[in-house]
Amino acid sequence: MIVSASRRTDIPRWYAPWLMNRLRAGEVLVGEPYRPHRLRRYALTPEGVDAVVFWTKDPRPLLPHLDEIKAMGYHSLLQFTLTPYGADIEPGLEDKGEILAAFQALGLRLGRERVLWRYDPVLLADAINVDWHRERFRALCERLSPYTDQVTLSFLDPYPGRPMDGLRAPDHREAAELAAYFGETARAFGLSAVMCCEAGDYTRYGIGRAACIDRERLERVCGCPLELKPDRGQRPGCGCCESVDIGAYDTCPTGCRYCYANRSPGRTAAGWARHAPDSPLLAGFPGPEDEIIDADCASARASQLRLF
């Protein structure tokens, strides 16, 4: 089993104490997104969890716990989003220079293969154009390439009912111009560039298809073959393998204007207020109205070594 922590909220930034309590307790409850009173109980043990994939914009609260996570027997890697946007777009993030320094420190500590950079989403606005991205993407490549081997790209996706307030995706011409620059620049700095959940073919720009939960990379992290199925629950074009997401929607206080996981500031504030570090749920406590189902938590380690 691969654990995602989390596509739905930034667990390393906001919920690191809760996560450590869940790992120490050896189990977690996760509500189904559209049936919140249907809870699945997952065993969190090194025998069943093959790897934990952390998704974050600021991992610093998690850093003091990395040695304990390793000592428990868990393998891990980080999907680390670092963009050049300011507080007008990503209001809940602190100084980007300090976050960049944390990325570099993690790359030295864990290795380039386990700290993966996300330049995501690529968006445009009144003061943000193609040239703006050119300048800042190159500067970040220069600063981050010694500490990671991959950059994941994607263009802004509008979601129904979630207004973007002046943010927009690049049009076809702008997307092609940016992709050509991103691919060439990443290659110049020794980075593999991949595109996440985009319908077009970007291979002509030297950009492959992303698999953020990537079997081959996870096998190298775990040191063994893994039998992982494609994740059918993600967006069209996603190349990920299956994982169990232990986060919850409407709980991330970072408040990024482009976020799809928070429906409104009021819902997010309510989710944050319900959080308790000692609960088995990320938001709230299980009650008598909840149905708890024990989920299959089998390891994906292959029973036989593959020859090819």
PDB file of C-alpha atoms in Angstrom:
ATOM      1  CA  MET A   1       0.000   0.000   0.000  1.00  0.00           C
ATOM      2  CA  ILE A   2       1.224   3.465  -0.919  1.00  0.00           C
ATOM      3  CA  VAL A   3       0.029   6.276   1.366  1.00  0.00           C
ATOM      4  CA  SER A   4      -0.473   9.794  -0.002  1.00  0.00           C
ATOM      5  CA  ALA A   5      -0.215  12.531   2.606  1.00  0.00           C
ATOM      6  CA  SER A   6      -1.891  14.278   0.878  1.00  0.00           C
ATOM      7  CA  ARG A   7      -3.275  15.531  -2.414  1.00  0.00           C
ATOM      8  CA  ARG A   8      -6.257  16.921  -0.490  1.00  0.00           C
ATOM      9  CA  THR A   9      -4.410  19.064   2.052  1.00  0.00           C
ATOM     10  CA  ASP A  10      -0.860  19.964   3.069  1.00  0.00           C
ATOM     11  CA  ILE A  11      -0.286  17.486   5.904  1.00  0.00           C
ATOM     12  CA  PRO A  12       3.467  18.189   6.344  1.00  0.00           C
ATOM     13  CA  ARG A  13       2.809  21.943   6.684  1.00  0.00           C
ATOM     14  CA  TRP A  14      -0.317  21.953   8.861  1.00  0.00           C
ATOM     15  CA  TYR A  15      -0.809  18.518  10.383  1.00  0.00           C
ATOM     16  CA  ALA A  16       2.607  17.008  11.155  1.00  0.00           C
ATOM     17  CA  PRO A  17       1.817  16.286  14.864  1.00  0.00           C
ATOM     18  CA  TRP A  18      -1.397  14.492  13.846  1.00  0.00           C
ATOM     19  CA  LEU A  19       0.458  12.452  11.240  1.00  0.00           C
ATOM     20  CA  MET A  20       3.074  11.345  13.750  1.00  0.00           C
ATOM     21  CA  ASN A  21       0.340  10.349  16.203  1.00  0.00           C
ATOM     22  CA  ARG A  22      -1.279   8.230  13.485  1.00  0.00           C
ATOM     23  CA  LEU A  23       1.989   6.512  12.573  1.00  0.00           C
ATOM     24  CA  ARG A  24       2.711   5.785  16.228  1.00  0.00           C
ATOM     25  CA  ALA A  25      -0.836   4.476  16.750  1.00  0.00           C
ATOM     26  CA  GLY A  26      -0.570   2.327  13.633  1.00  0.00           C
ATOM     27  CA  GLU A  27      -3.919   3.263  12.119  1.00  0.00           C
ATOM     28  CA  VAL A  28      -5.930   6.126  10.628  1.00  0.00           C
ATOM     29  CA  LEU A  29      -9.568   6.820   9.762  1.00  0.00           C
ATOM     30  CA  VAL A  30     -10.375   8.455   6.417  1.00  0.00           C
ATOM     31  CA  GLY A  31     -13.810   9.712   5.433  1.00  0.00           C
ATOM     32  CA  GLU A  32     -15.047   9.116   1.901  1.00  0.00           C
ATOM     33  CA  PRO A  33     -15.212  12.502   0.112  1.00  0.00           C
ATOM     34  CA  TYR A  34     -18.870  12.201  -0.911  1.00  0.00           C
ATOM     35  CA  ARG A  35     -20.047  10.058   2.034  1.00  0.00           C
ATOM     36  CA  PRO A  36     -18.343  11.678   5.034  1.00  0.00           C
ATOM     37  CA  HIS A  37     -19.992   9.366   7.584  1.00  0.00           C
ATOM     38  CA  ARG A  38     -18.526   6.309   5.861  1.00  0.00           C
ATOM     39  CA  LEU A  39     -15.064   5.973   7.382  1.00  0.00           C
ATOM     40  CA  ARG A  40     -12.362   3.595   6.279  1.00  0.00           C
ATOM     41  CA  ARG A  41      -9.835   2.375   8.803  1.00  0.00           C
ATOM     42  CA  TYR A  42      -6.352   1.796   7.387  1.00  0.00           C
ATOM     43  CA  ALA A  43      -3.580   0.047   9.257  1.00  0.00           C
ATOM     44  CA  LEU A  44      -0.400   2.112   9.150  1.00  0.00           C
ATOM     45  CA  THR A  45       2.415  -0.333   9.712  1.00  0.00           C
ATOM     46  CA  PRO A  46       5.773  -0.716   7.947  1.00  0.00           C
ATOM     47  CA  GLU A  47       4.692  -4.241   6.982  1.00  0.00           C
ATOM     48  CA  GLY A  48       1.677  -2.980   5.033  1.00  0.00           C
ATOM     49  CA  VAL A  49       2.783   0.525   3.995  1.00  0.00           C
ATOM     50  CA  ASP A  50       5.372   0.254   1.246  1.00  0.00           C
ATOM     51  CA  ALA A  51       6.003   4.009   1.086  1.00  0.00           C
ATOM     52  CA  VAL A  52       4.567   7.345   2.173  1.00  0.00           C
ATOM     53  CA  VAL A  53       4.414  10.063  -0.485  1.00  0.00           C
ATOM     54  CA  PHE A  54       4.276  13.512   1.076  1.00  0.00           C
ATOM     55  CA  TRP A  55       2.705  16.388  -0.907  1.00  0.00           C
ATOM     56  CA  THR A  56       3.631  19.811   0.424  1.00  0.00           C
ATOM     57  CA  LYS A  57       4.442  23.444  -0.230  1.00  0.00           C
ATOM     58  CA  ASP A  58       6.366  23.794   3.032  1.00  0.00           C
ATOM     59  CA  PRO A  59       7.702  20.668   4.784  1.00  0.00           C
ATOM     60  CA  ARG A  60       9.514  22.415   7.610  1.00  0.00           C
ATOM     61  CA  PRO A  61       7.163  21.268  10.421  1.00  0.00           C
ATOM     62  CA  LEU A  62       7.782  17.670   9.339  1.00  0.00           C
ATOM     63  CA  LEU A  63      11.581  17.894   9.272  1.00  0.00           C
ATOM     64  CA  PRO A  64      12.132  17.156  13.002  1.00  0.00           C
ATOM     65  CA  HIS A  65      10.205  13.891  12.563  1.00  0.00           C
ATOM     66  CA  LEU A  66      12.002  12.440   9.539  1.00  0.00           C
ATOM     67  CA  ASP A  67      14.482  10.427  11.590  1.00  0.00           C
ATOM     68  CA  GLU A  68      11.648   8.890  13.625  1.00  0.00           C
ATOM     69  CA  ILE A  69       9.705   8.039  10.459  1.00  0.00           C
ATOM     70  CA  LYS A  70      12.770   6.305   9.071  1.00  0.00           C
ATOM     71  CA  ALA A  71      13.429   4.504  12.359  1.00  0.00           C
ATOM     72  CA  MET A  72       9.861   3.190  12.322  1.00  0.00           C
ATOM     73  CA  GLY A  73      10.687   1.476   9.034  1.00  0.00           C
ATOM     74  CA  TYR A  74       8.781   3.682   6.581  1.00  0.00           C
ATOM     75  CA  HIS A  75      10.117   4.586   3.142  1.00  0.00           C
ATOM     76  CA  SER A  76       9.175   8.047   1.886  1.00  0.00           C
ATOM     77  CA  LEU A  77       9.544  10.618  -0.842  1.00  0.00           C
ATOM     78  CA  LEU A  78       8.290  14.170  -1.251  1.00  0.00           C
ATOM     79  CA  GLN A  79       6.293  15.893  -3.966  1.00  0.00           C
ATOM     80  CA  PHE A  80       7.389  19.455  -3.195  1.00  0.00           C
ATOM     81  CA  THR A  81       5.522  22.334  -4.876  1.00  0.00           C
ATOM     82  CA  LEU A  82       7.666  25.448  -5.147  1.00  0.00           C
ATOM     83  CA  THR A  83       6.448  28.255  -7.394  1.00  0.00           C
ATOM     84  CA  PRO A  84       7.506  31.901  -7.762  1.00  0.00           C
ATOM     85  CA  TYR A  85       4.029  33.241  -6.904  1.00  0.00           C
ATOM     86  CA  GLY A  86       3.635  35.744  -4.104  1.00  0.00           C
ATOM     87  CA  ALA A  87       1.235  36.146  -1.202  1.00  0.00           C
ATOM     88  CA  ASP A  88      -1.455  37.531  -3.506  1.00  0.00           C
ATOM     89  CA  ILE A  89      -1.814  34.021  -4.998  1.00  0.00           C
ATOM     90  CA  GLU A  90      -0.442  31.769  -2.219  1.00  0.00           C
ATOM     91  CA  PRO A  91      -1.382  33.780   0.903  1.00  0.00           C
ATOM     92  CA  GLY A  92      -0.681  31.116   3.524  1.00  0.00           C
ATOM     93  CA  LEU A  93       2.965  30.560   2.666  1.00  0.00           C
ATOM     94  CA  GLU A  94       5.818  32.216   4.505  1.00  0.00           C
ATOM     95  CA  ASP A  95       9.136  33.448   3.106  1.00  0.00           C
ATOM     96  CA  LYS A  96       9.887  31.595  -0.141  1.00  0.00           C
ATOM     97  CA  GLY A  97      13.622  31.945   0.455  1.00  0.00           C
ATOM     98  CA  GLU A  98      13.326  29.897   3.650  1.00  0.00           C
ATOM     99  CA  ILE A  99      11.152  27.309   1.896  1.00  0.00           C
ATOM    100  CA  LEU A 100      13.703  27.069  -0.924  1.00  0.00           C
ATOM    101  CA  ALA A 101      16.451  26.535   1.644  1.00  0.00           C
ATOM    102  CA  ALA A 102      14.367  23.715   3.163  1.00  0.00           C
ATOM    103  CA  PHE A 103      14.137  22.106  -0.281  1.00  0.00           C
ATOM    104  CA  GLN A 104      17.897  22.224  -0.653  1.00  0.00           C
ATOM    105  CA  ALA A 105      18.437  20.781   2.819  1.00  0.00           C
ATOM    106  CA  LEU A 106      16.029  17.926   2.090  1.00  0.00           C
ATOM    107  CA  GLY A 107      17.760  17.172  -1.199  1.00  0.00           C
ATOM    108  CA  LEU A 108      21.080  16.855   0.597  1.00  0.00           C
ATOM    109  CA  ARG A 109      19.551  14.763   3.368  1.00  0.00           C
ATOM    110  CA  LEU A 110      17.358  12.390   1.349  1.00  0.00           C
ATOM    111  CA  GLY A 111      18.947  12.471  -2.116  1.00  0.00           C
ATOM    112  CA  ARG A 112      17.843  13.950  -5.440  1.00  0.00           C
ATOM    113  CA  GLU A 113      15.623  10.981  -6.272  1.00  0.00           C
ATOM    114  CA  ARG A 114      13.368  11.409  -3.227  1.00  0.00           C
ATOM    115  CA  VAL A 115      12.646  15.159  -3.343  1.00  0.00           C
ATOM    116  CA  LEU A 116      10.659  15.973  -6.479  1.00  0.00           C
ATOM    117  CA  TRP A 117       9.976  19.538  -7.558  1.00  0.00           C
ATOM    118  CA  ARG A 118       6.528  20.646  -8.769  1.00  0.00           C
ATOM    119  CA  TYR A 119       6.254  23.891 -10.748  1.00  0.00           C
ATOM    120  CA  ASP A 120       2.515  23.637 -10.608  1.00  0.00           C
ATOM    121  CA  PRO A 121       0.155  25.106 -11.674  1.00  0.00           C
ATOM    122  CA  VAL A 122       1.435  27.345 -14.444  1.00  0.00           C
ATOM    123  CA  LEU A 123      -0.981  30.265 -14.622  1.00  0.00           C
ATOM    124  CA  LEU A 124      -1.191  33.746 -16.086  1.00  0.00           C
ATOM    125  CA  ALA A 125      -2.618  37.001 -14.700  1.00  0.00           C
ATOM    126  CA  ASP A 126      -2.297  40.725 -15.301  1.00  0.00           C
ATOM    127  CA  ALA A 127       1.275  40.896 -13.983  1.00  0.00           C
ATOM    128  CA  ILE A 128       2.247  37.309 -14.858  1.00  0.00           C
ATOM    129  CA  ASN A 129       3.021  36.541 -18.479  1.00  0.00           C
ATOM    130  CA  VAL A 130       5.179  34.132 -20.478  1.00  0.00           C
ATOM    131  CA  ASP A 131       8.363  36.166 -19.951  1.00  0.00           C
ATOM    132  CA  TRP A 132       7.686  36.294 -16.196  1.00  0.00           C
ATOM    133  CA  HIS A 133       7.657  32.502 -16.104  1.00  0.00           C
ATOM    134  CA  ARG A 134      10.748  32.219 -18.300  1.00  0.00           C
ATOM    135  CA  GLU A 135      12.845  34.309 -15.941  1.00  0.00           C
ATOM    136  CA  ARG A 136      11.648  32.681 -12.727  1.00  0.00           C
ATOM    137  CA  PHE A 137      11.631  29.089 -13.950  1.00  0.00           C
ATOM    138  CA  ARG A 138      15.253  29.350 -15.021  1.00  0.00           C
ATOM    139  CA  ALA A 139      16.256  30.892 -11.691  1.00  0.00           C
ATOM    140  CA  LEU A 140      14.544  28.080  -9.788  1.00  0.00           C
ATOM    141  CA  CYS A 141      16.139  25.432 -12.007  1.00  0.00           C
ATOM    142  CA  GLU A 142      19.527  26.879 -11.179  1.00  0.00           C
ATOM    143  CA  ARG A 143      18.815  26.845  -7.433  1.00  0.00           C
ATOM    144  CA  LEU A 144      17.070  23.457  -7.209  1.00  0.00           C
ATOM    145  CA  SER A 145      18.695  21.202  -9.812  1.00  0.00           C
ATOM    146  CA  PRO A 146      21.533  20.062  -7.513  1.00  0.00           C
ATOM    147  CA  TYR A 147      18.887  18.778  -5.073  1.00  0.00           C
ATOM    148  CA  THR A 148      16.304  17.052  -7.296  1.00  0.00           C
ATOM    149  CA  ASP A 149      16.259  15.123 -10.560  1.00  0.00           C
ATOM    150  CA  GLN A 150      12.733  15.960 -11.797  1.00  0.00           C
ATOM    151  CA  VAL A 151      10.347  18.861 -12.313  1.00  0.00           C
ATOM    152  CA  THR A 152       6.618  18.240 -12.719  1.00  0.00           C
ATOM    153  CA  LEU A 153       4.652  20.809 -14.697  1.00  0.00           C
ATOM    154  CA  SER A 154       0.960  21.428 -15.259  1.00  0.00           C
ATOM    155  CA  PHE A 155      -1.192  24.258 -16.518  1.00  0.00           C
ATOM    156  CA  LEU A 156      -3.967  25.784 -14.451  1.00  0.00           C
ATOM    157  CA  ASP A 157      -7.230  23.835 -14.596  1.00  0.00           C
ATOM    158  CA  PRO A 158     -10.454  25.717 -13.814  1.00  0.00           C
ATOM    159  CA  TYR A 159     -12.916  23.776 -11.656  1.00  0.00           C
ATOM    160  CA  PRO A 160     -16.706  24.284 -11.724  1.00  0.00           C
ATOM    161  CA  GLY A 161     -17.850  26.410  -8.821  1.00  0.00           C
ATOM    162  CA  ARG A 162     -14.333  27.517  -7.895  1.00  0.00           C
ATOM    163  CA  PRO A 163     -13.723  31.000  -9.373  1.00  0.00           C
ATOM    164  CA  MET A 164     -10.111  31.802 -10.176  1.00  0.00           C
ATOM    165  CA  ASP A 165     -10.496  35.574  -9.649  1.00  0.00           C
ATOM    166  CA  GLY A 166      -8.412  36.840 -12.551  1.00  0.00           C
ATOM    167  CA  LEU A 167      -6.137  33.831 -12.920  1.00  0.00           C
ATOM    168  CA  ARG A 168      -6.198  31.980 -16.224  1.00  0.00           C
ATOM    169  CA  ALA A 169      -4.539  29.084 -17.979  1.00  0.00           C
ATOM    170  CA  PRO A 170      -2.183  29.790 -20.905  1.00  0.00           C
ATOM    171  CA  ASP A 171      -3.873  29.610 -24.287  1.00  0.00           C
ATOM    172  CA  HIS A 172      -2.651  27.137 -26.919  1.00  0.00           C
ATOM    173  CA  ARG A 173       0.095  29.427 -28.231  1.00  0.00           C
ATOM    174  CA  GLU A 174       1.297  30.442 -24.777  1.00  0.00           C
ATOM    175  CA  ALA A 175       1.271  26.845 -23.572  1.00  0.00           C
ATOM    176  CA  ALA A 176       3.388  25.726 -26.520  1.00  0.00           C
ATOM    177  CA  GLU A 177       5.854  28.585 -25.985  1.00  0.00           C
ATOM    178  CA  LEU A 178       6.158  27.833 -22.285  1.00  0.00           C
ATOM    179  CA  ALA A 179       6.476  24.083 -22.796  1.00  0.00           C
ATOM    180  CA  ALA A 180       9.296  24.568 -25.280  1.00  0.00           C
ATOM    181  CA  TYR A 181      11.144  26.803 -22.835  1.00  0.00           C
ATOM    182  CA  PHE A 182      10.505  24.600 -19.814  1.00  0.00           C
ATOM    183  CA  GLY A 183      11.697  21.480 -21.610  1.00  0.00           C
ATOM    184  CA  GLU A 184      14.869  23.084 -22.964  1.00  0.00           C
ATOM    185  CA  THR A 185      15.744  24.779 -19.674  1.00  0.00           C
ATOM    186  CA  ALA A 186      15.115  21.723 -17.520  1.00  0.00           C
ATOM    187  CA  ARG A 187      17.305  19.633 -19.822  1.00  0.00           C
ATOM    188  CA  ALA A 188      20.091  22.213 -19.608  1.00  0.00           C
ATOM    189  CA  PHE A 189      20.108  21.825 -15.826  1.00  0.00           C
ATOM    190  CA  GLY A 190      19.985  18.035 -15.872  1.00  0.00           C
ATOM    191  CA  LEU A 191      16.334  17.768 -14.848  1.00  0.00           C
ATOM    192  CA  SER A 192      13.754  15.383 -16.251  1.00  0.00           C
ATOM    193  CA  ALA A 193      10.620  17.406 -17.093  1.00  0.00           C
ATOM    194  CA  VAL A 194       7.199  15.728 -16.961  1.00  0.00           C
ATOM    195  CA  MET A 195       3.688  17.077 -17.536  1.00  0.00           C
ATOM    196  CA  CYS A 196       0.899  16.206 -15.102  1.00  0.00           C
ATOM    197  CA  CYS A 197      -2.639  15.467 -16.336  1.00  0.00           C
ATOM    198  CA  GLU A 198      -2.427  17.390 -19.615  1.00  0.00           C
ATOM    199  CA  ALA A 199      -4.178  16.021 -22.697  1.00  0.00           C
ATOM    200  CA  GLY A 200      -1.602  17.208 -25.246  1.00  0.00           C
ATOM    201  CA  ASP A 201       1.589  15.488 -26.324  1.00  0.00           C
ATOM    202  CA  TYR A 202       4.593  17.422 -25.020  1.00  0.00           C
ATOM    203  CA  THR A 203       7.285  14.924 -25.928  1.00  0.00           C
ATOM    204  CA  ARG A 204       8.401  17.134 -28.836  1.00  0.00           C
ATOM    205  CA  TYR A 205       9.490  19.644 -26.171  1.00  0.00           C
ATOM    206  CA  GLY A 206      11.377  17.016 -24.202  1.00  0.00           C
ATOM    207  CA  ILE A 207       8.606  16.727 -21.594  1.00  0.00           C
ATOM    208  CA  GLY A 208       7.304  13.297 -20.671  1.00  0.00           C
ATOM    209  CA  ARG A 209       4.077  12.172 -19.039  1.00  0.00           C
ATOM    210  CA  ALA A 210       4.031  12.464 -15.268  1.00  0.00           C
ATOM    211  CA  ALA A 211       3.357   9.638 -12.846  1.00  0.00           C
ATOM    212  CA  CYS A 212       3.588  11.310  -9.451  1.00  0.00           C
ATOM    213  CA  ILE A 213       2.968   7.947  -7.764  1.00  0.00           C
ATOM    214  CA  ASP A 214       5.502   6.219  -9.993  1.00  0.00           C
ATOM    215  CA  ARG A 215       6.059   2.491  -9.620  1.00  0.00           C
ATOM    216  CA  GLU A 216       9.624   2.474 -10.932  1.00  0.00           C
ATOM    217  CA  ARG A 217      10.728   5.320  -8.664  1.00  0.00           C
ATOM    218  CA  LEU A 218       8.992   3.791  -5.663  1.00  0.00           C
ATOM    219  CA  GLU A 219      10.665   0.453  -6.365  1.00  0.00           C
ATOM    220  CA  ARG A 220      14.034   2.190  -6.194  1.00  0.00           C
ATOM    221  CA  VAL A 221      13.043   3.919  -2.951  1.00  0.00           C
ATOM    222  CA  CYS A 222      11.763   0.665  -1.421  1.00  0.00           C
ATOM    223  CA  GLY A 223      14.496  -1.540  -2.861  1.00  0.00           C
ATOM    224  CA  CYS A 224      12.058  -4.185  -4.122  1.00  0.00           C
ATOM    225  CA  PRO A 225       9.526  -4.832  -6.909  1.00  0.00           C
ATOM    226  CA  LEU A 226       5.996  -3.543  -6.332  1.00  0.00           C
ATOM    227  CA  GLU A 227       2.753  -4.783  -7.860  1.00  0.00           C
ATOM    228  CA  LEU A 228       0.819  -1.521  -8.199  1.00  0.00           C
ATOM    229  CA  LYS A 229      -2.296  -0.934 -10.301  1.00  0.00           C
ATOM    230  CA  PRO A 230      -3.138   2.293 -12.167  1.00  0.00           C
ATOM    231  CA  ASP A 231      -5.135   4.771 -10.094  1.00  0.00           C
ATOM    232  CA  ARG A 232      -8.585   4.966 -11.709  1.00  0.00           C
ATOM    233  CA  GLY A 233      -9.766   7.636  -9.277  1.00  0.00           C
ATOM    234  CA  GLN A 234      -7.625  10.483 -10.620  1.00  0.00           C
ATOM    235  CA  ARG A 235      -8.162  12.970 -13.439  1.00  0.00           C
ATOM    236  CA  PRO A 236      -7.942  11.928 -17.095  1.00  0.00           C
ATOM    237  CA  GLY A 237      -4.328  11.765 -18.219  1.00  0.00           C
ATOM    238  CA  CYS A 238      -2.995  10.868 -14.778  1.00  0.00           C
ATOM    239  CA  GLY A 239      -0.217   8.266 -14.899  1.00  0.00           C
ATOM    240  CA  CYS A 240      -0.200   7.511 -11.168  1.00  0.00           C
ATOM    241  CA  CYS A 241      -0.425   4.132  -9.503  1.00  0.00           C
ATOM    242  CA  GLU A 242      -2.957   3.517  -6.751  1.00  0.00           C
ATOM    243  CA  SER A 243      -2.432   5.085  -3.354  1.00  0.00           C
ATOM    244  CA  VAL A 244      -4.476   5.680  -0.217  1.00  0.00           C
ATOM    245  CA  ASP A 245      -4.976   9.377   0.522  1.00  0.00           C
ATOM    246  CA  ILE A 246      -5.282  10.014   4.255  1.00  0.00           C
ATOM    247  CA  GLY A 247      -6.128  13.720   3.938  1.00  0.00           C
ATOM    248  CA  ALA A 248      -9.472  15.533   3.742  1.00  0.00           C
ATOM    249  CA  TYR A 249     -10.842  18.250   1.490  1.00  0.00           C
ATOM    250  CA  ASP A 250     -11.612  21.724   2.863  1.00  0.00           C
ATOM    251  CA  THR A 251      -8.862  21.565   5.489  1.00  0.00           C
ATOM    252  CA  CYS A 252      -5.847  23.389   4.015  1.00  0.00           C
ATOM    253  CA  PRO A 253      -5.315  26.873   5.523  1.00  0.00           C
ATOM    254  CA  THR A 254      -2.695  27.830   2.911  1.00  0.00           C
ATOM    255  CA  GLY A 255      -5.551  29.305   0.881  1.00  0.00           C
ATOM    256  CA  CYS A 256      -4.003  29.255  -2.606  1.00  0.00           C
ATOM    257  CA  ARG A 257      -6.317  31.007  -5.057  1.00  0.00           C
ATOM    258  CA  TYR A 258      -6.003  28.216  -7.615  1.00  0.00           C
ATOM    259  CA  CYS A 259      -6.733  25.387  -5.141  1.00  0.00           C
ATOM    260  CA  TYR A 260      -9.284  22.734  -6.143  1.00  0.00           C
ATOM    261  CA  ALA A 261      -9.327  21.030  -2.714  1.00  0.00           C
ATOM    262  CA  ASN A 262     -10.968  23.902  -0.779  1.00  0.00           C
ATOM    263  CA  ARG A 263     -14.510  24.807  -1.821  1.00  0.00           C
ATOM    264  CA  SER A 264     -14.718  28.043   0.186  1.00  0.00           C
ATOM    265  CA  PRO A 265     -12.855  29.906   2.945  1.00  0.00           C
ATOM    266  CA  GLY A 266     -15.741  29.222   5.322  1.00  0.00           C
ATOM    267  CA  ARG A 267     -15.610  25.462   4.770  1.00  0.00           C
ATOM    268  CA  THR A 268     -11.838  25.480   5.208  1.00  0.00           C
ATOM    269  CA  ALA A 269     -12.048  27.451   8.453  1.00  0.00           C
ATOM    270  CA  ALA A 270     -14.642  24.975   9.735  1.00  0.00           C
ATOM    271  CA  GLY A 271     -12.451  22.011   8.786  1.00  0.00           C
ATOM    272  CA  TRP A 272      -9.428  23.549  10.493  1.00  0.00           C
ATOM    273  CA  ALA A 273     -11.472  24.257  13.630  1.00  0.00           C
ATOM    274  CA  ARG A 274     -12.564  20.612  13.849  1.00  0.00           C
ATOM    275  CA  HIS A 275      -9.001  19.299  13.782  1.00  0.00           C
ATOM    276  CA  ALA A 276      -7.572  17.659  16.900  1.00  0.00           C
ATOM    277  CA  PRO A 277      -4.049  16.147  16.820  1.00  0.00           C
ATOM    278  CA  ASP A 278      -5.149  13.150  18.881  1.00  0.00           C
ATOM    279  CA  SER A 279      -8.123  12.197  16.689  1.00  0.00           C
ATOM    280  CA  PRO A 280      -7.905   9.233  14.299  1.00  0.00           C
ATOM    281  CA  LEU A 281      -9.607  11.526  11.732  1.00  0.00           C
ATOM    282  CA  LEU A 282      -7.935  14.585  10.265  1.00  0.00           C
ATOM    283  CA  ALA A 283     -11.022  16.740  10.925  1.00  0.00           C
ATOM    284  CA  GLY A 284     -13.303  15.923  13.846  1.00  0.00           C
ATOM    285  CA  PHE A 285     -13.825  12.744  15.830  1.00  0.00           C
ATOM    286  CA  PRO A 286     -15.783   9.653  14.798  1.00  0.00           C
ATOM    287  CA  GLY A 287     -19.317   9.590  16.186  1.00  0.00           C
ATOM    288  CA  PRO A 288     -22.232   7.181  16.574  1.00  0.00           C
ATOM    289  CA  GLU A 289     -23.565   8.180  13.152  1.00  0.00           C
ATOM    290  CA  ASP A 290     -20.356   7.014  11.432  1.00  0.00           C
ATOM    291  CA  GLU A 291     -19.867   3.637   9.818  1.00  0.00           C
ATOM    292  CA  ILE A 292     -16.299   2.317  10.136  1.00  0.00           C
ATOM    293  CA  ILE A 293     -15.054  -0.161   7.550  1.00  0.00           C
ATOM    294  CA  ASP A 294     -11.751  -1.984   7.850  1.00  0.00           C
ATOM    295  CA  ALA A 295      -9.907  -1.478   4.571  1.00  0.00           C
ATOM    296  CA  ASP A 296      -7.532  -3.832   2.804  1.00  0.00           C
ATOM    297  CA  CYS A 297      -4.024  -2.703   3.718  1.00  0.00           C
ATOM    298  CA  ALA A 298      -1.875  -5.326   2.029  1.00  0.00           C
ATOM    299  CA  SER A 299       1.662  -4.603   0.938  1.00  0.00           C
ATOM    300  CA  ALA A 300       2.263  -4.327  -2.798  1.00  0.00           C
ATOM    301  CA  ARG A 301       5.666  -5.989  -2.561  1.00  0.00           C
ATOM    302  CA  ALA A 302       5.954  -8.563  -5.322  1.00  0.00           C
ATOM    303  CA  SER A 303       6.175 -12.175  -4.181  1.00  0.00           C
ATOM    304  CA  GLN A 304       8.765 -12.917  -6.865  1.00  0.00           C
ATOM    305  CA  LEU A 305      11.604 -10.877  -8.263  1.00  0.00           C
ATOM    306  CA  ARG A 306      11.143  -9.694 -11.846  1.00  0.00           C
ATOM    307  CA  LEU A 307      13.873 -10.645 -14.265  1.00  0.00           C
ATOM    308  CA  PHE A 308      13.005  -7.944 -16.806  1.00  0.00           C
TER     309      PHE A 308
END
